[in-house]
mmCIF file of C-alpha atoms in Angstrom:
data_model
loop_
_atom_site.group_PDB
_atom_site.id
_atom_site.type_symbol
_atom_site.label_atom_id
_atom_site.label_comp_id
_atom_site.label_asym_id
_atom_site.label_seq_id
_atom_site.Cartn_x
_atom_site.Cartn_y
_atom_site.Cartn_z
ATOM 1 C CA MET A 239 19.606 42.493 8.540
ATOM 2 C CA LYS A 240 20.230 43.828 5.024
ATOM 3 C CA LYS A 241 23.220 45.832 6.299
ATOM 4 C CA ILE A 242 24.693 42.751 7.978
ATOM 5 C CA LEU A 243 24.177 40.650 4.845
ATOM 6 C CA GLY A 244 25.647 43.382 2.674
ATOM 7 C CA THR A 245 28.704 43.695 4.904
ATOM 8 C CA PHE A 246 29.232 39.910 4.802
ATOM 9 C CA LEU A 247 28.961 39.794 0.994
ATOM 10 C CA CYS A 248 31.366 42.718 0.585
ATOM 11 C CA ALA A 249 33.885 41.061 2.918
ATOM 12 C CA PHE A 250 33.526 37.731 1.125
ATOM 13 C CA CYS A 251 34.015 39.330 -2.283
ATOM 14 C CA LEU A 252 37.073 41.211 -1.004
ATOM 15 C CA VAL A 253 38.652 38.031 0.375
ATOM 16 C CA SER A 254 37.836 36.149 -2.810
ATOM 17 C CA SER A 255 39.281 38.898 -4.992
ATOM 18 C CA LEU A 256 42.554 38.721 -3.081
ATOM 19 C CA SER A 257 42.727 34.925 -3.269
ATOM 20 C CA ALA A 258 42.978 32.334 -5.974
ATOM 21 C CA TYR A 259 39.622 30.810 -6.824
ATOM 22 C CA GLU A 260 38.283 28.066 -9.062
ATOM 23 C CA TRP A 261 34.909 27.449 -10.611
ATOM 24 C CA GLY A 262 33.361 25.049 -13.075
ATOM 25 C CA GLY A 263 30.351 23.002 -13.935
ATOM 26 C CA ILE A 264 28.972 19.627 -14.957
ATOM 27 C CA PHE A 265 26.034 18.889 -17.251
ATOM 28 C CA LYS A 266 24.488 15.416 -17.008
ATOM 29 C CA ASN A 267 21.997 13.922 -19.438
ATOM 30 C CA LYS A 268 20.391 10.576 -18.580
ATOM 31 C CA THR A 269 17.823 8.600 -20.563
ATOM 32 C CA THR A 270 16.257 5.505 -18.978
ATOM 33 C CA VAL A 271 14.131 2.899 -20.734
ATOM 34 C CA LYS A 272 12.463 0.248 -18.565
ATOM 35 C CA THR A 273 9.968 -2.496 -19.360
ATOM 36 C CA ILE A 274 8.146 -5.377 -17.652
ATOM 37 C CA ASP A 275 8.532 -8.518 -19.750
ATOM 38 C CA PHE A 276 9.183 -6.270 -22.779
ATOM 39 C CA GLU A 277 5.678 -4.788 -22.624
ATOM 40 C CA ASN A 278 4.678 -1.137 -22.149
ATOM 41 C CA ALA A 279 8.168 0.354 -21.994
ATOM 42 C CA GLY A 280 8.525 3.514 -19.914
ATOM 43 C CA VAL A 281 10.925 6.315 -20.785
ATOM 44 C CA LYS A 282 12.419 8.806 -18.343
ATOM 45 C CA GLN A 283 14.596 11.760 -19.334
ATOM 46 C CA ALA A 284 16.683 13.650 -16.751
ATOM 47 C CA ASP A 285 18.947 16.676 -17.284
ATOM 48 C CA THR A 286 20.955 18.256 -14.460
ATOM 49 C CA LEU A 287 23.308 21.248 -14.400
ATOM 50 C CA PHE A 288 25.848 21.626 -11.577
ATOM 51 C CA LEU A 289 27.873 24.799 -10.918
ATOM 52 C CA TRP A 290 30.638 24.880 -8.316
ATOM 53 C CA TYR A 291 32.958 27.472 -6.784
ATOM 54 C CA SER A 292 35.958 27.178 -4.435
ATOM 55 C CA THR A 293 38.282 29.756 -2.890
ATOM 56 C CA PRO A 294 40.694 29.943 0.057
ATOM 57 C CA PHE A 295 40.272 32.557 2.795
ATOM 58 C CA GLY A 296 43.574 34.334 2.299
ATOM 59 C CA ASN A 297 46.443 32.543 4.068
ATOM 60 C CA SER A 298 44.328 31.233 6.947
ATOM 61 C CA GLY A 299 44.244 27.689 5.620
ATOM 62 C CA PHE A 300 40.458 27.707 5.472
ATOM 63 C CA ASN A 301 38.715 27.009 2.181
ATOM 64 C CA PHE A 302 35.167 27.866 1.060
ATOM 65 C CA SER A 303 33.352 25.562 -1.388
ATOM 66 C CA ALA A 304 29.865 25.737 -2.846
ATOM 67 C CA GLU A 305 27.843 23.845 -5.452
ATOM 68 C CA GLY A 306 24.333 24.370 -6.765
ATOM 69 C CA LEU A 307 22.210 22.413 -9.190
ATOM 70 C CA TYR A 308 19.121 22.671 -11.343
ATOM 71 C CA GLY A 309 17.474 19.503 -12.610
ATOM 72 C CA ILE A 310 14.489 18.628 -14.733
ATOM 73 C CA THR A 311 13.007 15.126 -15.177
ATOM 74 C CA TYR A 312 10.335 14.063 -17.645
ATOM 75 C CA ASN A 313 8.542 10.738 -17.172
ATOM 76 C CA LYS A 314 6.729 9.728 -20.336
ATOM 77 C CA SER A 315 4.627 6.969 -18.752
ATOM 78 C CA GLY A 316 2.977 9.373 -16.318
ATOM 79 C CA ASN A 317 3.442 12.436 -18.507
ATOM 80 C CA THR A 318 4.948 14.251 -15.512
ATOM 81 C CA LEU A 319 7.581 16.973 -15.408
ATOM 82 C CA ASN A 320 9.535 17.467 -12.172
ATOM 83 C CA GLN A 321 12.039 20.219 -11.408
ATOM 84 C CA ILE A 322 14.544 20.684 -8.616
ATOM 85 C CA ILE A 323 16.786 23.493 -7.385
ATOM 86 C CA ASP A 324 19.274 22.745 -4.638
ATOM 87 C CA ILE A 325 22.483 23.830 -2.960
ATOM 88 C CA ASP A 326 24.127 20.472 -2.341
ATOM 89 C CA LEU A 327 27.480 21.831 -1.125
ATOM 90 C CA LEU A 328 28.119 24.874 1.062
ATOM 91 C CA LYS A 329 31.014 24.390 3.441
ATOM 92 C CA VAL A 330 34.099 25.836 5.067
ATOM 93 C CA SER A 331 36.944 23.348 5.450
ATOM 94 C CA LYS A 332 40.463 23.193 6.816
ATOM 95 C CA VAL A 333 43.221 20.580 6.732
ATOM 96 C CA ILE A 334 46.183 20.594 9.110
ATOM 97 C CA LYS A 335 49.185 18.392 8.322
ATOM 98 C CA ARG A 336 51.959 17.786 10.801
ATOM 99 C CA ASP A 337 54.746 15.214 11.049
ATOM 100 C CA THR A 338 52.828 13.054 13.527
ATOM 101 C CA PHE A 339 49.167 13.607 12.584
ATOM 102 C CA THR A 340 46.681 15.023 10.070
ATOM 103 C CA ALA A 341 43.492 16.830 11.104
ATOM 104 C CA SER A 342 40.562 17.927 8.926
ATOM 105 C CA MET A 343 37.334 19.812 9.600
ATOM 106 C CA ASN A 344 34.193 20.519 7.564
ATOM 107 C CA PHE A 345 31.437 22.919 8.572
ATOM 108 C CA GLY A 346 28.224 23.624 6.664
ATOM 109 C CA ARG A 347 26.481 21.405 4.092
ATOM 110 C CA PHE A 348 28.488 18.512 2.670
ATOM 111 C CA ASN A 349 28.387 14.772 2.020
ATOM 112 C CA PHE A 350 28.879 12.511 5.001
ATOM 113 C CA ALA A 351 28.852 8.721 5.368
ATOM 114 C CA ASP A 352 29.513 6.016 7.910
ATOM 115 C CA GLU A 353 32.560 3.854 7.244
ATOM 116 C CA SER A 354 30.614 1.138 5.398
ATOM 117 C CA LYS A 355 28.337 3.635 3.585
ATOM 118 C CA THR A 356 25.403 1.472 4.638
ATOM 119 C CA ILE A 357 23.587 3.500 7.299
ATOM 120 C CA PHE A 358 24.001 7.088 6.134
ATOM 121 C CA ASN A 359 25.506 8.241 2.838
ATOM 122 C CA GLN A 360 24.271 11.656 1.682
ATOM 123 C CA ASN A 361 24.409 15.382 2.390
ATOM 124 C CA MET A 362 23.937 16.830 5.854
ATOM 125 C CA ASP A 363 24.062 20.209 7.577
ATOM 126 C CA GLY A 364 26.536 20.128 10.431
ATOM 127 C CA ILE A 365 30.158 19.767 11.407
ATOM 128 C CA ALA A 366 32.591 16.856 11.073
ATOM 129 C CA ALA A 367 36.197 16.404 12.159
ATOM 130 C CA LYS A 368 38.905 13.766 11.740
ATOM 131 C CA PHE A 369 42.221 13.296 13.551
ATOM 132 C CA ALA A 370 44.555 10.714 12.015
ATOM 133 C CA PHE A 371 47.751 9.449 13.596
ATOM 134 C CA LYS A 372 50.005 6.685 12.288
ATOM 135 C CA LYS A 373 48.292 3.826 14.132
ATOM 136 C CA ILE A 374 44.954 5.282 15.153
ATOM 137 C CA ALA A 375 42.379 7.730 13.751
ATOM 138 C CA TYR A 376 39.335 9.391 15.311
ATOM 139 C CA LYS A 377 36.230 10.887 13.723
ATOM 140 C CA ALA A 378 33.231 12.786 15.101
ATOM 141 C CA ALA A 379 30.260 14.588 13.602
ATOM 142 C CA ILE A 380 26.941 16.178 14.472
ATOM 143 C CA GLY A 381 24.348 16.951 11.825
ATOM 144 C CA TYR A 382 20.754 17.728 10.908
ATOM 145 C CA THR A 383 18.707 16.586 7.903
ATOM 146 C CA GLY A 384 15.569 18.721 8.223
ATOM 147 C CA LEU A 385 16.808 21.595 6.013
ATOM 148 C CA LEU A 386 17.859 19.418 3.071
ATOM 149 C CA ASN A 387 15.841 19.276 -0.135
ATOM 150 C CA GLU A 388 14.065 15.931 0.054
ATOM 151 C CA LYS A 389 13.905 15.777 -3.742
ATOM 152 C CA ASN A 390 17.698 15.482 -3.755
ATOM 153 C CA VAL A 391 18.129 12.991 -0.880
ATOM 154 C CA SER A 392 16.347 9.758 -0.005
ATOM 155 C CA ILE A 393 15.697 9.494 3.726
ATOM 156 C CA LEU A 394 13.845 6.456 5.003
ATOM 157 C CA SER A 395 11.363 7.142 7.783
ATOM 158 C CA PRO A 396 9.879 4.090 9.577
ATOM 159 C CA SER A 397 6.653 4.471 7.590
ATOM 160 C CA SER A 398 7.710 5.446 4.087
ATOM 161 C CA LEU A 399 10.312 6.869 1.776
ATOM 162 C CA ALA A 400 10.034 10.643 1.729
ATOM 163 C CA TYR A 401 10.172 12.524 -1.546
ATOM 164 C CA GLY A 402 9.218 16.103 -2.373
ATOM 165 C CA THR A 403 6.001 16.951 -4.152
ATOM 166 C CA ASP A 404 6.198 17.311 -7.920
ATOM 167 C CA LYS A 405 5.196 20.978 -8.026
ATOM 168 C CA GLN A 406 7.800 22.181 -5.538
ATOM 169 C CA PHE A 407 11.420 22.954 -6.393
ATOM 170 C CA TYR A 408 12.488 22.634 -2.760
ATOM 171 C CA SER A 409 10.767 20.675 -0.002
ATOM 172 C CA LEU A 410 12.212 20.045 3.462
ATOM 173 C CA ALA A 411 13.449 16.524 4.173
ATOM 174 C CA TYR A 412 12.502 14.306 7.104
ATOM 175 C CA PRO A 413 14.174 15.741 10.234
ATOM 176 C CA PHE A 414 16.808 13.788 12.149
ATOM 177 C CA VAL A 415 19.470 15.158 14.486
ATOM 178 C CA PHE A 416 22.383 12.754 14.641
ATOM 179 C CA VAL A 417 25.699 12.305 16.403
ATOM 180 C CA ASP A 418 28.525 10.148 15.068
ATOM 181 C CA ALA A 419 31.779 8.976 16.649
ATOM 182 C CA GLY A 420 34.330 6.461 15.419
ATOM 183 C CA VAL A 421 37.833 5.112 15.846
ATOM 184 C CA THR A 422 40.092 3.215 13.434
ATOM 185 C CA PHE A 423 43.059 1.053 14.412
ATOM 186 C CA ASN A 424 45.464 0.851 11.463
ATOM 187 C CA ASN A 425 47.783 -2.140 11.006
ATOM 188 C CA LEU A 426 46.510 -3.660 14.226
ATOM 189 C CA PHE A 427 47.984 -7.056 13.355
ATOM 190 C CA ALA A 428 49.231 -8.580 10.068
ATOM 191 C CA ALA A 429 48.285 -5.355 8.222
ATOM 192 C CA GLN A 430 44.661 -5.703 9.388
ATOM 193 C CA ASN A 431 42.487 -2.668 10.115
ATOM 194 C CA LEU A 432 39.727 -2.535 12.732
ATOM 195 C CA LYS A 433 37.040 0.149 12.819
ATOM 196 C CA PHE A 434 34.360 0.952 15.386
ATOM 197 C CA GLU A 435 31.652 3.526 14.816
ATOM 198 C CA THR A 436 28.452 4.495 16.617
ATOM 199 C CA MET A 437 25.625 6.700 15.333
ATOM 200 C CA ALA A 438 22.541 8.023 17.135
ATOM 201 C CA PHE A 439 19.630 9.474 15.139
ATOM 202 C CA ILE A 440 17.035 11.447 17.100
ATOM 203 C CA ASP A 441 13.722 11.520 15.222
ATOM 204 C CA LEU A 442 12.153 14.997 15.245
ATOM 205 C CA GLY A 443 9.383 14.004 12.824
ATOM 206 C CA SER A 444 5.981 12.468 13.324
ATOM 207 C CA ALA A 445 7.241 8.877 13.616
ATOM 208 C CA GLU A 446 9.249 9.582 16.808
ATOM 209 C CA THR A 447 11.413 6.506 16.239
ATOM 210 C CA ASN A 448 14.950 7.092 17.447
ATOM 211 C CA ARG A 449 17.584 4.817 15.935
ATOM 212 C CA PHE A 450 20.967 3.813 17.310
ATOM 213 C CA TYR A 451 23.677 1.968 15.392
ATOM 214 C CA PHE A 452 26.947 0.290 16.322
ATOM 215 C CA GLU A 453 29.223 -0.666 13.418
ATOM 216 C CA THR A 454 32.329 -2.863 13.350
ATOM 217 C CA ILE A 455 34.534 -3.387 10.282
ATOM 218 C CA LEU A 456 37.528 -5.680 9.983
ATOM 219 C CA SER A 457 39.514 -5.483 6.742
ATOM 220 C CA GLY A 458 42.887 -6.182 5.264
ATOM 221 C CA PRO A 459 44.892 -8.439 2.935
ATOM 222 C CA ILE A 460 44.787 -12.232 2.985
ATOM 223 C CA VAL A 461 47.531 -12.423 0.375
ATOM 224 C CA LYS A 462 49.022 -9.728 -1.842
ATOM 225 C CA THR A 463 46.255 -9.861 -4.458
ATOM 226 C CA TRP A 464 43.362 -10.820 -2.177
ATOM 227 C CA THR A 465 41.764 -8.507 0.363
ATOM 228 C CA TYR A 466 38.561 -8.777 2.353
ATOM 229 C CA ASN A 467 36.067 -6.621 4.244
ATOM 230 C CA LEU A 468 33.852 -7.912 7.071
ATOM 231 C CA THR A 469 31.096 -5.594 8.350
ATOM 232 C CA PHE A 470 28.656 -6.036 11.211
ATOM 233 C CA ILE A 471 25.998 -3.491 12.263
ATOM 234 C CA ALA A 472 23.607 -3.683 15.221
ATOM 235 C CA GLU A 473 20.555 -1.394 15.219
ATOM 236 C CA ALA A 474 18.228 -0.442 18.081
ATOM 237 C CA LEU A 475 14.878 1.287 17.529
ATOM 238 C CA ASN A 476 13.965 3.196 20.713
ATOM 239 C CA PHE A 477 15.813 0.311 22.446
ATOM 240 C CA ASP A 478 12.568 -1.680 22.138
ATOM 241 C CA GLU A 479 13.398 -3.583 18.962
ATOM 242 C CA PHE A 480 16.723 -4.685 17.524
ATOM 243 C CA ALA A 481 17.999 -5.478 14.037
ATOM 244 C CA PHE A 482 21.241 -6.659 12.447
ATOM 245 C CA TYR A 483 23.209 -6.341 9.234
ATOM 246 C CA ALA A 484 26.312 -8.244 8.112
ATOM 247 C CA ALA A 485 28.400 -8.283 4.940
ATOM 248 C CA PHE A 486 31.471 -10.216 3.849
ATOM 249 C CA ASN A 487 33.218 -9.176 0.635
ATOM 250 C CA ASN A 488 36.379 -10.402 -1.068
ATOM 251 C CA TYR A 489 38.414 -8.526 -3.687
ATOM 252 C CA VAL A 490 40.853 -10.378 -5.928
ATOM 253 C CA SER A 491 42.948 -8.351 -8.364
ATOM 254 C CA PHE A 492 44.473 -9.532 -11.641
ATOM 255 C CA GLY A 493 47.252 -7.151 -12.551
ATOM 256 C CA LYS A 494 46.550 -3.438 -12.316
ATOM 257 C CA ASN A 495 43.401 -3.264 -14.424
ATOM 258 C CA MET A 496 41.101 -6.124 -13.386
ATOM 259 C CA TYR A 497 39.515 -7.360 -10.189
ATOM 260 C CA ILE A 498 36.709 -9.629 -9.026
ATOM 261 C CA LYS A 499 34.493 -8.891 -6.051
ATOM 262 C CA ALA A 500 32.535 -11.749 -4.448
ATOM 263 C CA GLY A 501 30.522 -11.605 -1.260
ATOM 264 C CA VAL A 502 27.221 -11.781 0.546
ATOM 265 C CA GLU A 503 25.019 -9.360 2.497
ATOM 266 C CA TYR A 504 22.454 -10.161 5.169
ATOM 267 C CA ALA A 505 19.875 -7.795 6.667
ATOM 268 C CA SER A 506 17.517 -9.084 9.345
ATOM 269 C CA GLY A 507 13.785 -9.302 8.773
ATOM 270 C CA LYS A 508 10.806 -9.312 11.100
ATOM 271 C CA SER A 509 10.580 -12.303 13.434
ATOM 272 C CA ASP A 510 8.423 -13.347 16.360
ATOM 273 C CA SER A 511 11.041 -12.191 18.850
ATOM 274 C CA SER A 512 12.362 -8.674 19.388
ATOM 275 C CA ILE A 513 14.378 -8.916 16.152
ATOM 276 C CA THR A 514 12.877 -6.660 13.489
ATOM 277 C CA ASN A 515 13.601 -5.390 9.987
ATOM 278 C CA PHE A 516 16.987 -3.757 9.610
ATOM 279 C CA SER A 517 16.585 -0.215 8.311
ATOM 280 C CA THR A 518 18.981 2.427 7.074
ATOM 281 C CA ILE A 519 18.632 6.210 7.228
ATOM 282 C CA SER A 520 19.633 6.861 3.618
ATOM 283 C CA SER A 521 17.789 4.814 1.028
ATOM 284 C CA ARG A 522 20.133 2.097 -0.205
ATOM 285 C CA THR A 523 18.880 0.301 -3.287
ATOM 286 C CA VAL A 524 20.260 -3.237 -3.467
ATOM 287 C CA CYS A 525 18.387 -4.617 -6.477
ATOM 288 C CA ASN A 526 16.011 -3.654 -9.288
ATOM 289 C CA SER A 527 13.004 -5.500 -7.865
ATOM 290 C CA TYR A 528 9.896 -3.359 -7.365
ATOM 291 C CA THR A 529 9.228 -4.896 -3.943
ATOM 292 C CA LEU A 530 12.693 -5.847 -2.591
ATOM 293 C CA HIS A 531 14.817 -2.803 -3.240
ATOM 294 C CA GLU A 532 15.909 -1.724 0.259
ATOM 295 C CA THR A 533 18.489 -3.256 2.615
ATOM 296 C CA THR A 534 16.001 -5.051 4.862
ATOM 297 C CA GLY A 535 14.869 -8.665 5.295
ATOM 298 C CA ILE A 536 17.200 -9.901 2.588
ATOM 299 C CA ILE A 537 20.154 -12.174 1.792
ATOM 300 C CA LEU A 538 22.166 -11.037 -1.191
ATOM 301 C CA PRO A 539 25.069 -13.147 -2.530
ATOM 302 C CA GLY A 540 26.759 -11.616 -5.546
ATOM 303 C CA VAL A 541 29.790 -11.421 -7.797
ATOM 304 C CA GLN A 542 31.231 -8.520 -9.801
ATOM 305 C CA PHE A 543 33.910 -8.327 -12.477
ATOM 306 C CA VAL A 544 35.546 -4.970 -13.295
ATOM 307 C CA HIS A 545 38.059 -3.944 -15.952
ATOM 308 C CA LEU A 546 39.747 -0.530 -15.953
ATOM 309 C CA GLY A 547 41.122 0.637 -19.298
ATOM 310 C CA LYS A 548 43.013 3.762 -20.278
ATOM 311 C CA ASN A 549 39.911 5.682 -21.327
ATOM 312 C CA ASN A 550 37.162 3.269 -20.371
ATOM 313 C CA TYR A 551 35.658 1.186 -17.617
ATOM 314 C CA TRP A 552 33.372 -1.803 -17.852
ATOM 315 C CA GLY A 553 31.928 -4.287 -15.414
ATOM 316 C CA ILE A 554 29.446 -7.135 -14.957
ATOM 317 C CA ASP A 555 27.492 -7.506 -11.733
ATOM 318 C CA ALA A 556 25.234 -10.442 -10.772
ATOM 319 C CA LYS A 557 23.169 -10.851 -7.576
ATOM 320 C CA PHE A 558 20.907 -13.588 -6.300
ATOM 321 C CA VAL A 559 18.109 -12.165 -4.142
ATOM 322 C CA VAL A 560 16.730 -14.170 -1.202
ATOM 323 C CA ASP A 561 13.891 -12.829 0.950
ATOM 324 C CA SER A 562 14.535 -13.495 4.657
ATOM 325 C CA ASP A 563 11.606 -11.526 6.076
ATOM 326 C CA SER A 564 9.293 -13.133 8.676
ATOM 327 C CA GLY A 565 11.909 -15.773 9.455
ATOM 328 C CA THR A 566 11.523 -17.546 6.106
ATOM 329 C CA PHE A 567 13.974 -17.893 3.228
ATOM 330 C CA GLN A 568 12.621 -17.680 -0.301
ATOM 331 C CA SER A 569 14.343 -17.154 -3.629
ATOM 332 C CA LYS A 570 13.088 -13.932 -5.182
ATOM 333 C CA GLY A 571 15.132 -13.308 -8.275
ATOM 334 C CA LEU A 572 18.363 -12.891 -10.185
ATOM 335 C CA GLU A 573 19.709 -9.458 -11.047
ATOM 336 C CA THR A 574 22.361 -8.607 -13.629
ATOM 337 C CA ASP A 575 23.991 -5.296 -14.539
ATOM 338 C CA ILE A 576 26.381 -4.582 -17.397
ATOM 339 C CA ILE A 577 28.128 -1.205 -17.205
ATOM 340 C CA PHE A 578 30.326 0.509 -19.775
ATOM 341 C CA VAL A 579 31.866 3.994 -19.369
ATOM 342 C CA TYR A 580 34.033 5.660 -22.026
ATOM 343 C CA ASN A 581 35.845 8.987 -21.879
ATOM 344 C CA ILE A 582 35.326 10.356 -25.389
ATOM 345 C CA PHE A 583 37.332 13.469 -24.555
ATOM 346 C CA SER A 584 38.818 14.732 -21.310
ATOM 347 C CA ASP A 585 35.600 16.673 -20.657
ATOM 348 C CA LEU A 586 33.001 14.388 -22.275
ATOM 349 C CA GLN A 587 32.005 10.960 -20.932
ATOM 350 C CA LEU A 588 29.557 8.352 -22.233
ATOM 351 C CA GLY A 589 27.996 5.702 -19.996
ATOM 352 C CA VAL A 590 25.717 2.748 -20.784
ATOM 353 C CA ASN A 591 24.070 0.495 -18.190
ATOM 354 C CA LEU A 592 22.007 -2.586 -19.103
ATOM 355 C CA PHE A 593 20.077 -4.015 -16.162
ATOM 356 C CA SER A 594 17.551 -6.751 -15.479
ATOM 357 C CA PHE A 595 15.708 -8.461 -12.641
ATOM 358 C CA ILE A 596 14.288 -11.931 -13.332
ATOM 359 C CA GLN A 597 11.702 -13.062 -10.825
ATOM 360 C CA THR A 598 12.102 -16.635 -9.529
ATOM 361 C CA ASP A 599 9.506 -17.014 -6.757
ATOM 362 C CA GLY A 600 6.612 -17.854 -9.103
ATOM 363 C CA SER A 601 4.204 -15.376 -7.507
ATOM 364 C CA SER A 602 1.412 -13.771 -9.507
ATOM 365 C CA ALA A 603 2.847 -10.292 -8.931
ATOM 366 C CA ASN A 604 5.207 -9.647 -11.814
ATOM 367 C CA ASN A 605 8.468 -8.043 -10.619
ATOM 368 C CA SER A 606 10.629 -9.005 -13.595
ATOM 369 C CA ASN A 607 11.932 -5.972 -15.430
ATOM 370 C CA TYR A 608 14.551 -5.034 -17.992
ATOM 371 C CA GLY A 609 16.039 -1.693 -18.899
ATOM 372 C CA ALA A 610 18.912 0.485 -19.994
ATOM 373 C CA ASP A 611 20.462 3.812 -19.007
ATOM 374 C CA LEU A 612 22.305 6.087 -21.421
ATOM 375 C CA LYS A 613 24.340 8.838 -19.765
ATOM 376 C CA LEU A 614 26.301 11.759 -21.174
ATOM 377 C CA THR A 615 28.406 13.920 -18.866
ATOM 378 C CA PHE A 616 30.040 17.169 -19.973
ATOM 379 C CA THR A 617 32.493 18.962 -17.667
ATOM 380 C CA PHE A 618 33.526 22.586 -18.076
#
């Protein structure tokens, strides 16, 4: 085994030495302050170092890319110190461009997402391919999640959200084998695009709950400055229970630097019939509430304003949270986010995020919270 590994490393180094290669890194520093009704503020400090490397395999058209990270997080409120080591990118890729089509392939560990980025949006180990023609495009993938570091991904099992233990640098994530297939019809009519995608997740863990998804997206312009996106997802759990998700978003631009997004999301909740809570594979936080943070049993109307400057970006986001679980509809709260990002230099970026969730249901459990994130990112 050592001889085989040594031969592989020697061959890789030889190919790399004969080819152009690139490498670099990113250092991220994030400080979070969060409080409940401005009492007993908690402070969390996170520092993460990323190192990446990329090189082509001679003139074959294949490219090798890798990225590793080391992170450390200190939580003052619990006086805990967590560390993580991970390889979040390790892939071989190839792109083929011809006059009539473009094809791409990724093999190894890389980020993968469904078209709406609602069901699955994280790293996976597997293979994915795309074939794009002028009017139609196909995609397919097969992957596995059980070898990922669960401290670096958030996979929702039917019972809980899985995270690694504090004392371990690397802990295996919840295991799913999944298959994905999709087709996109470009400019189907009046510059409208129609997408269909299906995903099957086979549960290899203790829950033994297989999940199947069918996703449809219709998008395109209404007028020159106004576009829309309509998404519908049907979910089946072991084909015994069914759930639904729908979203309708509008984007209106003002010149080249400003736009407004307005829309609404709906995710089914538990009812007396066979309709159950909609659930995603990747954790998808939709609001800052302590009890209503996932995309399930919820109605979420919202509006967002974004301005893009030469060296800065800022935006205001507001959401009204309605609980639709158990067939009832109850106002839960109002969330606001104010984001400002400024490029101090070409390799140094500052980000500030002010966020709040104001509870409106009048329950005794206090979910109102306020906080701020300060981020510094250095690229080298």
